[in-house]
Amino acid sequence: MADSRVLRVAAAQLGPIAKDEPRADVVARLRSLLAKAANDGAELVVFPELALTTFFPRWFTEDISGHDHYYETEMPGPETQPLFDDAKALGVGFALGYAELTPDGERFNTTVLVERDGSIVTKFRKVHIPGHEGDEPWREFQHLERRYFQESDAGFPVHRAFDGLVGLATCNDRRWPETYREMGLQGVELIMIGYNTPIHYAPDPGQNALQGFHNHLCMQAGAYQNGTWVVGVAKGGTEEGVESLAQSAIIAPSGQIVAQAITTGDEVIVADCDLDHCAKYKDTLFNFATYRRPELYQRITNQKGVIEP
Ligand code: CDV
């Protein structure tokens, strides 16, 4: 491990990506944000979920292959290779969300994590897939992630990278306490999360006004209860008529927000994340070995996660 474990991290928030915006133009935007972050001294840049395309799950297609052009069949591929080259040249790593189509025809909502030398640390696939699978034209706009992506069964592994223990989650994953706890139990020190969160929630519009609150609530609680840094990065603004939450934030192990985006567009925010700061929580209030007692309250649950009588 390096002497100092202060990692300068950038959250590279994106504004809207138009349906017809060429991949090359999007990559140019990402490269410009990466260069700005590197110029600000960042060693790690976190981009949002599905950062290469518009949020295409809002549109129904009978034949899923009609959306194949939104997916990457290789990472890096010819159009994304420049980002990897920049990372190596600038000595700055990144996390980038994209739609993945495997050679077997499987579709995942994936994030690639790249080290400062341009090498791939891991590819994380989203676990909690929200929304619906069938056509629901009554909605103002649809959220068809369950049509276009399958759930990953690989959970939330933690990786030795960036001189610490780091992990990933994607958008809806951030609302579930077990996401953070799985990684917390592995000693995670920094969790990277990209998101696309429409302000309008069709199943219960009463939640619309609370989107910003819920976004920070779950990430701040996850950080605090597991003594870890959390970097939450939005694709915000109004994309193809749909307004999405911005408010990207870098959160300390205390649960405090130490940096927050002030726009709904392309914006870089940075914070010095001292990975050693995690121990202040992991070794005291949240010393799992000493205080955590799941054996005193855990019950056997069935496959649906329901407690058996
Ligand atoms: N991309 C997402 O996972 N969005 C969900 C919305 C649909 C609720 C989210 O949890 O933000």
mmCIF file of C-alpha atoms and ligand atoms in Angstrom:
data_model
loop_
_atom_site.group_PDB
_atom_site.id
_atom_site.type_symbol
_atom_site.label_atom_id
_atom_site.label_comp_id
_atom_site.label_asym_id
_atom_site.label_seq_id
_atom_site.Cartn_x
_atom_site.Cartn_y
_atom_site.Cartn_z
ATOM 1 C CA MET A 1 0.000 0.000 0.000
ATOM 2 C CA ALA A 2 1.108 3.556 -0.691
ATOM 3 C CA ASP A 3 2.305 5.812 2.177
ATOM 4 C CA SER A 4 -0.589 8.214 1.820
ATOM 5 C CA ARG A 5 -4.031 6.884 1.154
ATOM 6 C CA VAL A 6 -5.587 10.197 0.258
ATOM 7 C CA LEU A 7 -7.186 9.543 -3.111
ATOM 8 C CA ARG A 8 -8.474 12.541 -5.013
ATOM 9 C CA VAL A 9 -11.706 11.353 -6.584
ATOM 10 C CA ALA A 10 -13.829 13.090 -9.212
ATOM 11 C CA ALA A 11 -17.513 12.613 -9.836
ATOM 12 C CA ALA A 12 -18.047 13.378 -13.531
ATOM 13 C CA GLN A 13 -21.732 14.147 -13.774
ATOM 14 C CA LEU A 14 -23.310 14.085 -17.230
ATOM 15 C CA GLY A 15 -26.140 16.135 -18.593
ATOM 16 C CA PRO A 16 -28.585 14.609 -21.067
ATOM 17 C CA ILE A 17 -27.477 12.424 -23.988
ATOM 18 C CA ALA A 18 -29.787 12.768 -26.988
ATOM 19 C CA LYS A 19 -31.215 9.695 -28.693
ATOM 20 C CA ASP A 20 -29.356 10.495 -31.908
ATOM 21 C CA GLU A 21 -26.098 11.705 -30.305
ATOM 22 C CA PRO A 22 -23.272 9.749 -31.980
ATOM 23 C CA ARG A 23 -21.177 7.553 -29.650
ATOM 24 C CA ALA A 24 -18.061 9.444 -30.779
ATOM 25 C CA ASP A 25 -19.554 12.741 -29.549
ATOM 26 C CA VAL A 26 -20.428 11.211 -26.182
ATOM 27 C CA VAL A 27 -16.908 9.803 -25.838
ATOM 28 C CA ALA A 28 -15.535 13.275 -26.648
ATOM 29 C CA ARG A 29 -17.601 14.674 -23.750
ATOM 30 C CA LEU A 30 -16.303 11.953 -21.431
ATOM 31 C CA ARG A 31 -12.706 12.577 -22.498
ATOM 32 C CA SER A 32 -13.090 16.270 -21.818
ATOM 33 C CA LEU A 33 -14.447 15.565 -18.309
ATOM 34 C CA LEU A 34 -11.641 13.056 -17.706
ATOM 35 C CA ALA A 35 -9.041 15.639 -18.761
ATOM 36 C CA LYS A 36 -10.598 18.289 -16.508
ATOM 37 C CA ALA A 37 -10.622 15.887 -13.564
ATOM 38 C CA ALA A 38 -6.989 14.924 -14.194
ATOM 39 C CA ASN A 39 -6.102 18.607 -14.391
ATOM 40 C CA ASP A 40 -7.787 19.034 -10.996
ATOM 41 C CA GLY A 41 -5.462 16.320 -9.656
ATOM 42 C CA ALA A 42 -7.975 13.458 -9.570
ATOM 43 C CA GLU A 43 -6.689 9.882 -9.723
ATOM 44 C CA LEU A 44 -10.115 8.298 -10.157
ATOM 45 C CA VAL A 45 -13.083 9.589 -12.165
ATOM 46 C CA VAL A 46 -16.554 8.128 -11.679
ATOM 47 C CA PHE A 47 -19.004 8.442 -14.584
ATOM 48 C CA PRO A 48 -22.752 7.663 -14.407
ATOM 49 C CA GLU A 49 -24.793 4.572 -15.251
ATOM 50 C CA LEU A 50 -25.302 4.039 -19.022
ATOM 51 C CA ALA A 51 -22.899 6.893 -19.734
ATOM 52 C CA LEU A 52 -22.482 6.152 -23.453
ATOM 53 C CA THR A 53 -26.100 6.457 -24.573
ATOM 54 C CA THR A 54 -29.434 8.021 -23.887
ATOM 55 C CA PHE A 55 -31.441 6.123 -21.243
ATOM 56 C CA PHE A 56 -32.983 3.818 -23.873
ATOM 57 C CA PRO A 57 -35.033 1.624 -21.452
ATOM 58 C CA ARG A 58 -37.651 4.362 -21.546
ATOM 59 C CA TRP A 59 -38.759 3.078 -24.980
ATOM 60 C CA PHE A 60 -40.595 -0.185 -25.674
ATOM 61 C CA THR A 61 -39.550 -2.344 -28.608
ATOM 62 C CA GLU A 62 -41.282 -5.633 -29.377
ATOM 63 C CA ASP A 63 -38.008 -7.060 -30.679
ATOM 64 C CA ILE A 64 -35.248 -6.282 -28.190
ATOM 65 C CA SER A 65 -32.590 -6.529 -30.891
ATOM 66 C CA GLY A 66 -34.014 -3.265 -32.236
ATOM 67 C CA HIS A 67 -32.038 -1.654 -29.396
ATOM 68 C CA ASP A 68 -28.781 -3.542 -30.036
ATOM 69 C CA HIS A 69 -27.015 -0.371 -31.183
ATOM 70 C CA TYR A 70 -27.221 0.948 -27.602
ATOM 71 C CA TYR A 71 -25.148 -1.984 -26.289
ATOM 72 C CA GLU A 72 -21.381 -2.533 -26.263
ATOM 73 C CA THR A 73 -20.203 -5.947 -27.455
ATOM 74 C CA GLU A 74 -16.632 -5.231 -26.347
ATOM 75 C CA MET A 75 -15.062 -2.989 -23.696
ATOM 76 C CA PRO A 76 -12.875 -1.338 -24.695
ATOM 77 C CA GLY A 77 -14.156 -1.268 -28.248
ATOM 78 C CA PRO A 78 -12.922 0.927 -31.094
ATOM 79 C CA GLU A 79 -14.989 3.913 -29.947
ATOM 80 C CA THR A 80 -14.181 3.659 -26.225
ATOM 81 C CA GLN A 81 -10.467 2.821 -26.610
ATOM 82 C CA PRO A 82 -9.494 6.551 -26.523
ATOM 83 C CA LEU A 83 -10.794 6.766 -22.944
ATOM 84 C CA PHE A 84 -8.527 3.898 -21.918
ATOM 85 C CA ASP A 85 -5.607 5.539 -23.740
ATOM 86 C CA ASP A 86 -6.289 8.835 -21.949
ATOM 87 C CA ALA A 87 -6.472 7.075 -18.590
ATOM 88 C CA LYS A 88 -3.037 5.574 -19.120
ATOM 89 C CA ALA A 89 -1.514 8.772 -20.476
ATOM 90 C CA LEU A 90 -2.935 10.936 -17.666
ATOM 91 C CA GLY A 91 -2.497 8.353 -14.885
ATOM 92 C CA VAL A 92 -6.165 8.600 -13.940
ATOM 93 C CA GLY A 93 -8.525 5.645 -13.532
ATOM 94 C CA PHE A 94 -12.253 5.649 -14.181
ATOM 95 C CA ALA A 95 -15.546 3.834 -13.668
ATOM 96 C CA LEU A 96 -17.878 3.926 -16.664
ATOM 97 C CA GLY A 97 -21.427 2.586 -16.935
ATOM 98 C CA TYR A 98 -22.662 1.072 -20.211
ATOM 99 C CA ALA A 99 -25.062 -1.495 -21.642
ATOM 100 C CA GLU A 100 -23.287 -4.820 -22.215
ATOM 101 C CA LEU A 101 -24.311 -7.448 -24.784
ATOM 102 C CA THR A 102 -22.328 -10.662 -24.319
ATOM 103 C CA PRO A 103 -21.417 -13.129 -27.095
ATOM 104 C CA ASP A 104 -24.090 -15.447 -25.598
ATOM 105 C CA GLY A 105 -26.729 -12.762 -26.092
ATOM 106 C CA GLU A 106 -26.986 -11.836 -22.398
ATOM 107 C CA ARG A 107 -27.691 -8.200 -21.569
ATOM 108 C CA PHE A 108 -26.368 -6.479 -18.464
ATOM 109 C CA ASN A 109 -26.269 -2.965 -17.041
ATOM 110 C CA THR A 110 -22.517 -2.924 -16.492
ATOM 111 C CA THR A 111 -19.780 -0.675 -15.128
ATOM 112 C CA VAL A 112 -16.136 -1.160 -16.046
ATOM 113 C CA LEU A 113 -13.517 -0.087 -13.508
ATOM 114 C CA VAL A 114 -10.159 0.919 -14.954
ATOM 115 C CA GLU A 115 -6.951 1.511 -13.003
ATOM 116 C CA ARG A 116 -4.589 4.434 -13.471
ATOM 117 C CA ASP A 117 -2.447 2.403 -15.886
ATOM 118 C CA GLY A 118 -5.398 1.731 -18.177
ATOM 119 C CA SER A 119 -5.851 -1.888 -17.051
ATOM 120 C CA ILE A 120 -9.304 -3.283 -16.230
ATOM 121 C CA VAL A 121 -9.891 -4.018 -12.534
ATOM 122 C CA THR A 122 -13.375 -5.495 -12.936
ATOM 123 C CA LYS A 123 -16.681 -5.329 -14.748
ATOM 124 C CA PHE A 124 -19.576 -4.977 -12.326
ATOM 125 C CA ARG A 125 -23.111 -5.931 -13.409
ATOM 126 C CA LYS A 126 -26.171 -4.324 -11.799
ATOM 127 C CA VAL A 127 -27.993 -6.592 -9.367
ATOM 128 C CA HIS A 128 -31.300 -4.816 -8.611
ATOM 129 C CA ILE A 129 -33.101 -4.207 -11.909
ATOM 130 C CA PRO A 130 -36.043 -1.822 -11.430
ATOM 131 C CA GLY A 131 -39.061 -1.022 -13.567
ATOM 132 C CA HIS A 132 -41.101 -3.429 -15.694
ATOM 133 C CA GLU A 133 -40.767 -5.865 -18.607
ATOM 134 C CA GLY A 134 -43.939 -5.449 -20.638
ATOM 135 C CA ASP A 135 -45.330 -2.499 -22.568
ATOM 136 C CA GLU A 136 -47.075 -0.045 -20.205
ATOM 137 C CA PRO A 137 -48.126 2.800 -22.508
ATOM 138 C CA TRP A 138 -50.215 4.464 -19.780
ATOM 139 C CA ARG A 139 -46.994 5.812 -18.277
ATOM 140 C CA GLU A 140 -45.733 9.259 -19.266
ATOM 141 C CA PHE A 141 -42.544 7.390 -20.149
ATOM 142 C CA GLN A 142 -41.614 3.801 -19.519
ATOM 143 C CA HIS A 143 -38.885 2.227 -17.389
ATOM 144 C CA LEU A 144 -38.193 -1.052 -19.183
ATOM 145 C CA GLU A 145 -34.926 -2.044 -17.550
ATOM 146 C CA ARG A 146 -36.431 -5.444 -16.743
ATOM 147 C CA ARG A 147 -36.960 -5.978 -20.471
ATOM 148 C CA TYR A 148 -33.488 -4.938 -21.528
ATOM 149 C CA PHE A 149 -31.273 -6.217 -18.696
ATOM 150 C CA GLN A 150 -30.995 -9.344 -16.631
ATOM 151 C CA GLU A 151 -30.049 -9.433 -12.968
ATOM 152 C CA SER A 152 -26.475 -10.240 -12.087
ATOM 153 C CA ASP A 153 -25.979 -13.073 -9.606
ATOM 154 C CA ALA A 154 -22.388 -12.049 -8.865
ATOM 155 C CA GLY A 155 -23.285 -9.793 -5.924
ATOM 156 C CA PHE A 156 -21.059 -6.996 -4.704
ATOM 157 C CA PRO A 157 -17.414 -8.059 -4.613
ATOM 158 C CA VAL A 158 -14.725 -5.719 -3.319
ATOM 159 C CA HIS A 159 -11.420 -5.202 -5.141
ATOM 160 C CA ARG A 160 -7.908 -4.165 -4.168
ATOM 161 C CA ALA A 161 -7.350 -1.132 -6.371
ATOM 162 C CA PHE A 162 -6.500 2.555 -6.027
ATOM 163 C CA ASP A 163 -4.444 1.692 -2.905
ATOM 164 C CA GLY A 164 -7.567 0.568 -1.076
ATOM 165 C CA LEU A 165 -10.594 -1.697 -1.117
ATOM 166 C CA VAL A 166 -13.167 -0.505 -3.607
ATOM 167 C CA GLY A 167 -16.549 -1.672 -4.864
ATOM 168 C CA LEU A 168 -19.306 -0.751 -7.277
ATOM 169 C CA ALA A 169 -23.083 -0.557 -7.408
ATOM 170 C CA THR A 170 -25.465 0.810 -10.022
ATOM 171 C CA CYS A 171 -28.382 3.170 -9.548
ATOM 172 C CA ASN A 172 -31.249 1.181 -7.965
ATOM 173 C CA ASP A 173 -28.658 -0.933 -6.081
ATOM 174 C CA ARG A 174 -27.990 2.165 -3.977
ATOM 175 C CA ARG A 175 -31.427 2.041 -2.368
ATOM 176 C CA TRP A 176 -30.847 -1.399 -0.793
ATOM 177 C CA PRO A 177 -28.977 -1.620 2.524
ATOM 178 C CA GLU A 178 -27.558 -5.041 1.693
ATOM 179 C CA THR A 179 -25.618 -3.521 -1.218
ATOM 180 C CA TYR A 180 -23.484 -1.520 1.192
ATOM 181 C CA ARG A 181 -23.464 -4.166 3.916
ATOM 182 C CA GLU A 182 -22.202 -6.882 1.516
ATOM 183 C CA MET A 183 -19.266 -4.657 0.687
ATOM 184 C CA GLY A 184 -18.963 -3.372 4.256
ATOM 185 C CA LEU A 185 -18.450 -6.937 5.455
ATOM 186 C CA GLN A 186 -15.557 -7.175 2.981
ATOM 187 C CA GLY A 187 -14.001 -3.999 4.401
ATOM 188 C CA VAL A 188 -14.857 -1.686 1.525
ATOM 189 C CA GLU A 189 -13.401 1.824 1.696
ATOM 190 C CA LEU A 190 -14.888 3.454 -1.404
ATOM 191 C CA ILE A 191 -18.079 2.612 -3.309
ATOM 192 C CA MET A 192 -18.754 4.026 -6.775
ATOM 193 C CA ILE A 193 -22.378 4.404 -7.918
ATOM 194 C CA GLY A 194 -23.730 5.805 -11.177
ATOM 195 C CA TYR A 195 -27.423 6.607 -11.566
ATOM 196 C CA ASN A 196 -30.245 7.713 -13.914
ATOM 197 C CA THR A 197 -33.169 8.681 -11.702
ATOM 198 C CA PRO A 198 -36.203 10.269 -13.357
ATOM 199 C CA ILE A 199 -37.900 12.784 -11.058
ATOM 200 C CA HIS A 200 -41.317 11.379 -12.025
ATOM 201 C CA TYR A 201 -42.011 7.971 -10.472
ATOM 202 C CA ALA A 202 -45.132 6.664 -12.232
ATOM 203 C CA PRO A 203 -46.150 3.955 -9.697
ATOM 204 C CA ASP A 204 -46.354 6.619 -6.938
ATOM 205 C CA PRO A 205 -45.897 10.245 -8.058
ATOM 206 C CA GLY A 206 -46.101 11.230 -4.385
ATOM 207 C CA GLN A 207 -42.422 10.267 -4.245
ATOM 208 C CA ASN A 208 -41.428 12.768 -6.963
ATOM 209 C CA ALA A 209 -40.742 15.614 -4.544
ATOM 210 C CA LEU A 210 -38.592 13.311 -2.402
ATOM 211 C CA GLN A 211 -36.222 12.077 -5.141
ATOM 212 C CA GLY A 212 -33.330 14.296 -4.021
ATOM 213 C CA PHE A 213 -33.882 13.431 -0.370
ATOM 214 C CA HIS A 214 -34.070 9.668 -0.985
ATOM 215 C CA ASN A 215 -30.994 9.749 -3.205
ATOM 216 C CA HIS A 216 -28.803 11.273 -0.534
ATOM 217 C CA LEU A 217 -30.549 9.467 2.334
ATOM 218 C CA CYS A 218 -29.619 5.979 1.127
ATOM 219 C CA MET A 219 -26.058 6.840 0.067
ATOM 220 C CA GLN A 220 -25.285 8.789 3.251
ATOM 221 C CA ALA A 221 -26.698 6.009 5.435
ATOM 222 C CA GLY A 222 -24.760 3.362 3.460
ATOM 223 C CA ALA A 223 -21.543 5.324 3.887
ATOM 224 C CA TYR A 224 -21.985 5.936 7.603
ATOM 225 C CA GLN A 225 -23.227 2.477 8.605
ATOM 226 C CA ASN A 226 -20.306 0.824 6.833
ATOM 227 C CA GLY A 227 -17.566 3.411 7.394
ATOM 228 C CA THR A 228 -16.905 3.946 3.698
ATOM 229 C CA TRP A 229 -16.640 6.703 1.120
ATOM 230 C CA VAL A 230 -19.485 6.734 -1.406
ATOM 231 C CA VAL A 231 -19.352 8.516 -4.753
ATOM 232 C CA GLY A 232 -22.776 8.923 -6.379
ATOM 233 C CA VAL A 233 -22.835 10.247 -9.935
ATOM 234 C CA ALA A 234 -25.862 11.239 -11.979
ATOM 235 C CA LYS A 235 -26.856 11.565 -15.569
ATOM 236 C CA GLY A 236 -29.174 14.464 -14.872
ATOM 237 C CA GLY A 237 -31.167 17.130 -16.636
ATOM 238 C CA THR A 238 -33.949 16.790 -19.183
ATOM 239 C CA GLU A 239 -33.187 14.011 -21.653
ATOM 240 C CA GLU A 240 -35.662 13.324 -24.458
ATOM 241 C CA GLY A 241 -38.359 15.109 -22.429
ATOM 242 C CA VAL A 242 -37.659 13.236 -19.182
ATOM 243 C CA GLU A 243 -36.252 15.201 -16.260
ATOM 244 C CA SER A 244 -33.714 13.280 -14.167
ATOM 245 C CA LEU A 245 -32.126 14.022 -10.826
ATOM 246 C CA ALA A 246 -28.618 15.484 -10.731
ATOM 247 C CA GLN A 247 -27.150 16.250 -7.261
ATOM 248 C CA SER A 248 -24.077 14.030 -7.694
ATOM 249 C CA ALA A 249 -22.263 13.795 -4.383
ATOM 250 C CA ILE A 250 -19.112 12.577 -2.705
ATOM 251 C CA ILE A 251 -19.901 11.297 0.785
ATOM 252 C CA ALA A 252 -17.479 10.696 3.657
ATOM 253 C CA PRO A 253 -17.537 7.703 6.047
ATOM 254 C CA SER A 254 -19.208 10.065 8.534
ATOM 255 C CA GLY A 255 -22.173 10.242 6.160
ATOM 256 C CA GLN A 256 -21.454 13.898 5.398
ATOM 257 C CA ILE A 257 -21.555 15.203 1.839
ATOM 258 C CA VAL A 258 -18.147 16.752 1.144
ATOM 259 C CA ALA A 259 -18.782 17.770 -2.485
ATOM 260 C CA GLN A 260 -21.952 18.163 -4.501
ATOM 261 C CA ALA A 261 -22.746 19.125 -8.097
ATOM 262 C CA ILE A 262 -24.526 22.444 -8.499
ATOM 263 C CA THR A 263 -25.745 22.025 -12.087
ATOM 264 C CA THR A 264 -27.817 19.455 -13.954
ATOM 265 C CA GLY A 265 -25.295 19.180 -16.779
ATOM 266 C CA ASP A 266 -21.750 18.003 -17.479
ATOM 267 C CA GLU A 267 -19.828 18.919 -14.327
ATOM 268 C CA VAL A 268 -16.774 17.666 -12.442
ATOM 269 C CA ILE A 269 -16.596 17.788 -8.662
ATOM 270 C CA VAL A 270 -13.600 16.523 -6.687
ATOM 271 C CA ALA A 271 -12.802 15.587 -3.121
ATOM 272 C CA ASP A 272 -9.778 14.240 -1.310
ATOM 273 C CA CYS A 273 -10.921 10.886 0.019
ATOM 274 C CA ASP A 274 -8.648 9.720 2.821
ATOM 275 C CA LEU A 275 -9.183 5.971 2.777
ATOM 276 C CA ASP A 276 -7.609 5.733 6.240
ATOM 277 C CA HIS A 277 -10.491 7.852 7.519
ATOM 278 C CA CYS A 278 -12.750 4.785 7.168
ATOM 279 C CA ALA A 279 -11.023 3.205 10.181
ATOM 280 C CA LYS A 280 -12.414 5.963 12.403
ATOM 281 C CA TYR A 281 -15.810 4.322 11.953
ATOM 282 C CA LYS A 282 -14.853 0.718 11.177
ATOM 283 C CA ASP A 283 -12.708 0.501 14.346
ATOM 284 C CA THR A 284 -15.113 2.281 16.716
ATOM 285 C CA LEU A 285 -18.941 2.500 16.542
ATOM 286 C CA PHE A 286 -19.138 0.126 13.592
ATOM 287 C CA ASN A 287 -16.524 -2.389 14.663
ATOM 288 C CA PHE A 288 -18.403 -5.360 13.210
ATOM 289 C CA ALA A 289 -16.292 -8.021 14.966
ATOM 290 C CA THR A 290 -16.955 -6.539 18.387
ATOM 291 C CA TYR A 291 -20.501 -5.249 18.173
ATOM 292 C CA ARG A 292 -22.377 -6.712 15.210
ATOM 293 C CA ARG A 293 -24.594 -9.602 16.353
ATOM 294 C CA PRO A 294 -26.572 -11.026 13.385
ATOM 295 C CA GLU A 295 -26.686 -14.443 15.080
ATOM 296 C CA LEU A 296 -28.971 -12.922 17.725
ATOM 297 C CA TYR A 297 -31.646 -11.786 15.277
ATOM 298 C CA GLN A 298 -31.169 -13.486 11.911
ATOM 299 C CA ARG A 299 -33.847 -15.971 10.848
ATOM 300 C CA ILE A 300 -33.862 -18.418 7.987
ATOM 301 C CA THR A 301 -35.529 -16.808 4.961
ATOM 302 C CA ASN A 302 -37.088 -18.625 2.037
ATOM 303 C CA GLN A 303 -36.105 -17.968 -1.566
ATOM 304 C CA LYS A 304 -38.382 -14.936 -1.776
ATOM 305 C CA GLY A 305 -36.588 -13.409 1.202
ATOM 306 C CA VAL A 306 -39.596 -13.949 3.470
ATOM 307 C CA ILE A 307 -39.033 -15.057 7.056
ATOM 308 C CA GLU A 308 -40.262 -18.626 7.651
ATOM 309 C CA PRO A 309 -42.571 -18.938 10.653
HETATM 310 N N1 CDV B 1 -31.808 3.513 -13.333
HETATM 311 C C1 CDV B 1 -32.444 3.192 -12.186
HETATM 312 O O1 CDV B 1 -32.153 2.170 -11.577
HETATM 313 N N2 CDV B 1 -33.415 4.040 -11.756
HETATM 314 C C2 CDV B 1 -34.218 3.786 -10.594
HETATM 315 C C3 CDV B 1 -35.596 4.391 -10.728
HETATM 316 C C4 CDV B 1 -36.447 3.721 -11.714
HETATM 317 C C5 CDV B 1 -36.374 4.317 -9.427
HETATM 318 C C6 CDV B 1 -33.571 4.329 -9.335
HETATM 319 O O2 CDV B 1 -33.571 3.599 -8.336
HETATM 320 O O3 CDV B 1 -33.127 5.476 -9.318
#
